[in-house]
CSV table of C-alpha atoms in Angstrom, one decimal:
chain,number,residue,atom,x,y,z
U,1,UNK,CA,46.0,-37.4,-46.8
U,2,UNK,CA,45.6,-34.1,-47.1
U,3,UNK,CA,46.8,-32.5,-50.1
U,4,UNK,CA,45.8,-29.8,-52.8
U,5,UNK,CA,43.3,-31.8,-55.9
U,6,UNK,CA,42.5,-30.2,-58.7
U,7,UNK,CA,39.5,-31.1,-61.5
U,8,UNK,CA,39.5,-31.8,-64.0
U,9,UNK,CA,43.4,-33.1,-65.2
U,10,UNK,CA,42.7,-32.0,-68.6
U,11,UNK,CA,41.1,-29.9,-69.9
U,12,UNK,CA,39.4,-29.3,-74.0
U,13,UNK,CA,37.8,-26.0,-75.3
U,14,UNK,CA,36.5,-24.0,-78.0
U,15,UNK,CA,38.2,-20.8,-78.7
U,16,UNK,CA,36.6,-18.4,-77.0
U,17,UNK,CA,33.8,-20.3,-74.9
U,18,UNK,CA,34.4,-20.0,-71.5
U,19,UNK,CA,35.8,-22.5,-69.2
U,20,UNK,CA,36.1,-22.8,-65.1
U,21,UNK,CA,39.1,-25.4,-63.7
U,22,UNK,CA,38.5,-25.7,-59.7
U,23,UNK,CA,40.7,-26.4,-57.3
U,24,UNK,CA,40.4,-27.7,-53.8
U,25,UNK,CA,42.4,-28.2,-50.1
U,26,UNK,CA,41.9,-30.0,-47.1
U,27,UNK,CA,45.4,-28.1,-45.6
U,28,UNK,CA,43.4,-25.4,-44.5
U,29,UNK,CA,45.9,-23.4,-45.8
U,30,UNK,CA,45.3,-19.4,-45.8
U,31,UNK,CA,47.3,-18.5,-49.1
U,32,UNK,CA,45.5,-20.0,-52.6
U,33,UNK,CA,47.8,-19.3,-56.0
U,34,UNK,CA,47.4,-20.3,-59.4
U,35,UNK,CA,49.9,-20.4,-62.3
U,36,UNK,CA,50.0,-20.6,-65.6
U,37,UNK,CA,52.7,-22.3,-67.6
U,38,UNK,CA,54.1,-23.0,-70.7
U,39,UNK,CA,55.7,-25.5,-72.1
U,40,UNK,CA,60.1,-25.1,-71.3
U,41,UNK,CA,58.9,-22.0,-69.3
U,42,UNK,CA,58.5,-21.0,-66.2
U,43,UNK,CA,56.2,-21.3,-63.6
U,44,UNK,CA,54.6,-18.1,-64.1
U,45,UNK,CA,52.1,-15.9,-61.2
U,46,UNK,CA,48.1,-14.6,-62.0
U,47,UNK,CA,47.2,-14.4,-59.0
U,48,UNK,CA,46.8,-15.3,-54.9
U,49,UNK,CA,44.6,-15.2,-52.5
U,50,UNK,CA,45.3,-14.3,-48.9
U,51,UNK,CA,42.2,-15.0,-47.1
U,52,UNK,CA,39.8,-13.2,-49.6
U,53,UNK,CA,41.7,-10.8,-50.0
U,54,UNK,CA,42.3,-10.8,-54.0
U,55,UNK,CA,45.3,-9.8,-56.1
U,56,UNK,CA,46.2,-9.8,-59.0
U,57,UNK,CA,49.4,-9.6,-60.7
U,58,UNK,CA,49.8,-6.7,-63.7
U,59,UNK,CA,50.7,-8.6,-66.3
U,60,UNK,CA,47.7,-11.0,-65.5
U,61,UNK,CA,44.7,-10.7,-69.2
U,62,UNK,CA,41.9,-9.5,-67.5
U,63,UNK,CA,40.5,-12.9,-69.6
U,64,UNK,CA,41.0,-14.1,-66.5
U,65,UNK,CA,39.5,-14.3,-63.7
U,66,UNK,CA,39.3,-16.0,-59.9
U,67,UNK,CA,36.7,-16.3,-57.3
U,68,UNK,CA,37.4,-18.3,-53.2
U,69,UNK,CA,34.1,-18.9,-52.5
U,70,UNK,CA,35.4,-20.7,-48.9
U,71,UNK,CA,39.6,-21.5,-47.6
U,72,UNK,CA,38.7,-24.9,-49.7
U,73,UNK,CA,37.8,-24.0,-53.5
U,74,UNK,CA,39.3,-21.9,-55.7
U,75,UNK,CA,38.3,-21.1,-59.1
U,76,UNK,CA,40.2,-19.8,-62.3
U,77,UNK,CA,37.1,-18.8,-64.8
U,78,UNK,CA,38.9,-17.6,-67.8
U,79,UNK,CA,36.2,-15.9,-69.7
U,80,UNK,CA,37.7,-16.5,-73.6
U,81,UNK,CA,39.7,-18.3,-74.2
U,82,UNK,CA,41.8,-17.7,-77.3
U,83,UNK,CA,44.8,-20.3,-78.4
U,84,UNK,CA,48.0,-18.7,-76.6
U,85,UNK,CA,45.9,-19.8,-73.3
U,86,UNK,CA,46.6,-23.4,-73.7
U,87,UNK,CA,48.6,-23.9,-71.0
U,88,UNK,CA,48.9,-26.2,-68.1
U,89,UNK,CA,47.4,-24.5,-64.9
U,90,UNK,CA,48.3,-25.0,-61.1
U,91,UNK,CA,47.3,-24.7,-58.6
U,92,UNK,CA,49.2,-24.2,-55.1
U,93,UNK,CA,48.0,-23.4,-51.0
U,94,UNK,CA,51.1,-21.8,-48.7
U,95,UNK,CA,50.6,-21.0,-44.7
U,96,UNK,CA,53.5,-19.0,-44.8
U,97,UNK,CA,56.6,-18.4,-47.1
U,98,UNK,CA,58.5,-21.7,-46.3
U,99,UNK,CA,56.7,-23.3,-49.0
U,100,UNK,CA,53.7,-24.1,-51.0
U,101,UNK,CA,51.7,-26.7,-52.2
U,102,UNK,CA,50.8,-27.3,-55.0
U,103,UNK,CA,48.1,-29.5,-57.3
U,104,UNK,CA,48.9,-31.8,-60.1
U,105,UNK,CA,47.3,-29.4,-62.3
U,106,UNK,CA,45.3,-29.0,-65.7
U,107,UNK,CA,46.0,-28.9,-68.7
U,108,UNK,CA,43.9,-26.8,-71.0
U,109,UNK,CA,43.5,-27.3,-75.2
U,110,UNK,CA,41.9,-25.2,-76.6
U,111,UNK,CA,40.9,-25.4,-80.4
W,1,UNK,CA,62.9,-9.5,-67.9
W,2,UNK,CA,63.5,-13.3,-66.2
W,3,UNK,CA,64.5,-12.2,-61.9
W,4,UNK,CA,65.4,-15.9,-61.7
W,5,UNK,CA,67.3,-17.7,-64.3
W,6,UNK,CA,68.5,-21.2,-64.3
W,7,UNK,CA,70.4,-20.8,-67.3
W,8,UNK,CA,71.2,-25.0,-68.2
W,9,UNK,CA,68.0,-26.8,-69.5
W,10,UNK,CA,69.0,-30.1,-69.3
W,11,UNK,CA,71.6,-32.3,-67.7
W,12,UNK,CA,72.7,-35.1,-67.4
W,13,UNK,CA,74.3,-37.4,-63.9
W,14,UNK,CA,75.5,-40.6,-62.8
W,15,UNK,CA,74.1,-42.7,-60.6
W,16,UNK,CA,76.0,-42.4,-57.9
W,17,UNK,CA,77.8,-39.1,-58.6
W,18,UNK,CA,77.3,-35.5,-58.1
W,19,UNK,CA,74.5,-33.3,-58.8
W,20,UNK,CA,74.8,-29.4,-59.3
W,21,UNK,CA,71.9,-27.2,-60.2
W,22,UNK,CA,72.5,-24.1,-60.5
W,23,UNK,CA,70.5,-20.3,-59.8
W,24,UNK,CA,70.6,-17.2,-60.1
W,25,UNK,CA,68.8,-14.5,-59.4
W,26,UNK,CA,68.8,-10.5,-60.5
W,27,UNK,CA,66.5,-9.3,-57.4
W,28,UNK,CA,68.8,-8.5,-54.3
W,29,UNK,CA,65.2,-8.1,-52.5
W,30,UNK,CA,65.5,-11.9,-52.6
W,31,UNK,CA,65.7,-13.5,-49.2
W,32,UNK,CA,64.0,-16.2,-49.1
W,33,UNK,CA,64.3,-19.3,-51.6
W,34,UNK,CA,63.0,-22.8,-52.6
W,35,UNK,CA,63.9,-26.0,-54.8
W,36,UNK,CA,61.4,-27.9,-56.1
W,37,UNK,CA,61.1,-31.3,-58.1
W,38,UNK,CA,58.5,-31.9,-61.1
W,39,UNK,CA,58.0,-35.3,-62.8
W,40,UNK,CA,55.9,-34.7,-65.3
W,41,UNK,CA,51.3,-34.7,-65.2
W,42,UNK,CA,52.5,-34.2,-61.7
W,43,UNK,CA,52.5,-30.5,-59.7
W,44,UNK,CA,56.0,-29.2,-58.3
W,45,UNK,CA,57.2,-30.9,-55.4
W,46,UNK,CA,59.0,-28.9,-52.5
W,47,UNK,CA,62.2,-30.0,-52.2
W,48,UNK,CA,64.8,-28.0,-49.7
W,49,UNK,CA,64.7,-24.0,-48.7
W,50,UNK,CA,67.0,-21.5,-47.5
W,51,UNK,CA,66.7,-18.9,-46.2
W,52,UNK,CA,69.2,-15.2,-46.9
W,53,UNK,CA,69.9,-15.3,-43.2
W,54,UNK,CA,72.3,-18.7,-44.6
W,55,UNK,CA,75.1,-19.7,-46.8
W,56,UNK,CA,74.2,-23.4,-46.3
W,57,UNK,CA,71.0,-26.2,-46.0
W,58,UNK,CA,71.7,-29.8,-45.6
W,59,UNK,CA,68.5,-32.8,-46.2
W,60,UNK,CA,69.5,-35.7,-46.5
W,61,UNK,CA,70.8,-36.0,-50.0
W,62,UNK,CA,70.2,-32.4,-50.6
W,63,UNK,CA,72.4,-29.3,-50.2
W,64,UNK,CA,71.2,-26.0,-51.1
W,65,UNK,CA,73.4,-23.1,-51.3
W,66,UNK,CA,73.6,-19.6,-51.5
W,67,UNK,CA,76.5,-16.9,-52.1
W,68,UNK,CA,74.1,-13.3,-52.0
W,69,UNK,CA,77.2,-12.1,-53.0
W,70,UNK,CA,77.1,-13.6,-56.8
W,71,UNK,CA,72.9,-13.6,-56.3
W,72,UNK,CA,73.5,-17.6,-56.9
W,73,UNK,CA,72.4,-20.6,-55.6
W,74,UNK,CA,72.6,-24.1,-56.3
W,75,UNK,CA,71.9,-27.9,-55.1
W,76,UNK,CA,74.3,-30.1,-54.7
W,77,UNK,CA,72.3,-33.7,-54.8
W,78,UNK,CA,74.5,-36.9,-53.7
W,79,UNK,CA,74.3,-39.2,-55.1
W,80,UNK,CA,72.5,-39.4,-57.7
W,81,UNK,CA,69.9,-41.8,-57.8
W,82,UNK,CA,66.9,-42.9,-61.2
W,83,UNK,CA,64.5,-41.8,-58.6
W,84,UNK,CA,65.9,-38.2,-59.1
W,85,UNK,CA,65.0,-37.9,-62.9
W,86,UNK,CA,63.4,-35.0,-62.9
W,87,UNK,CA,62.8,-31.1,-63.4
W,88,UNK,CA,64.2,-29.2,-60.4
W,89,UNK,CA,62.4,-25.1,-60.7
W,90,UNK,CA,64.3,-22.5,-57.9
W,91,UNK,CA,62.3,-20.3,-56.5
W,92,UNK,CA,62.4,-16.8,-54.8
W,93,UNK,CA,60.6,-14.2,-53.0
W,94,UNK,CA,61.0,-11.1,-51.1
W,95,UNK,CA,60.1,-9.6,-47.9
W,96,UNK,CA,57.6,-8.2,-48.4
W,97,UNK,CA,54.8,-9.7,-47.0
W,98,UNK,CA,53.2,-11.0,-50.4
W,99,UNK,CA,53.7,-14.5,-50.0
W,100,UNK,CA,54.7,-15.1,-54.3
W,101,UNK,CA,57.5,-16.4,-55.5
W,102,UNK,CA,59.4,-16.2,-58.7
W,103,UNK,CA,60.7,-19.4,-60.6
W,104,UNK,CA,63.1,-20.4,-62.7
W,105,UNK,CA,62.6,-21.7,-65.7
W,106,UNK,CA,64.1,-25.1,-64.4
W,107,UNK,CA,66.5,-27.7,-65.2
W,108,UNK,CA,65.6,-31.5,-66.7
W,109,UNK,CA,67.6,-33.6,-64.4
W,110,UNK,CA,68.9,-37.4,-66.1
W,111,UNK,CA,70.1,-39.9,-63.9
W,112,UNK,CA,71.7,-43.0,-65.8
W,113,UNK,CA,71.9,-46.0,-64.6
């Protein structure tokens, strides 16, 4: 089945220790997104790729970076995680505006 | 400033009755809207969409209504089933071509058997 896969599902890291979350898709969609969602809040768009074009949201901290080495894979790098970065991180893909397909998310815990 | 608002954090409905989930937006440039359903420990799943050129879209038990003048949309689920218990998010996009969506904070629906 075509899908959006996120690994790992749960990630524990230490304060200040870099961490990378990964997302892969078999849908061959040209747009990939990273969202941060904290408890009882709306998913917040961090950035998205339209093909290879990277689009950063104005309020995304510099601590968050992303890489998209090819159509199928996209990575979220948190260079120095703080306690406030503990959240669910959602990856999504789309081919058009009609809809986005989400992965199951990675829950990040920062100790 | 929250451009997409879901003012009811939770809603309980009896099985078989209608569930109505509401969403308000402030940006008049929004022209495409999505509803998502999210179960615990899963990503959001697309439910139904509506374009601003329409005021209603129906898919089985799910109907979305759009009132552009009031900047309001609602999702109706009829009849409600226990399996519909989840968090529902509305999301809005403008026509700028960025393929970006702004999400509301979600409404937790509980359908009582």
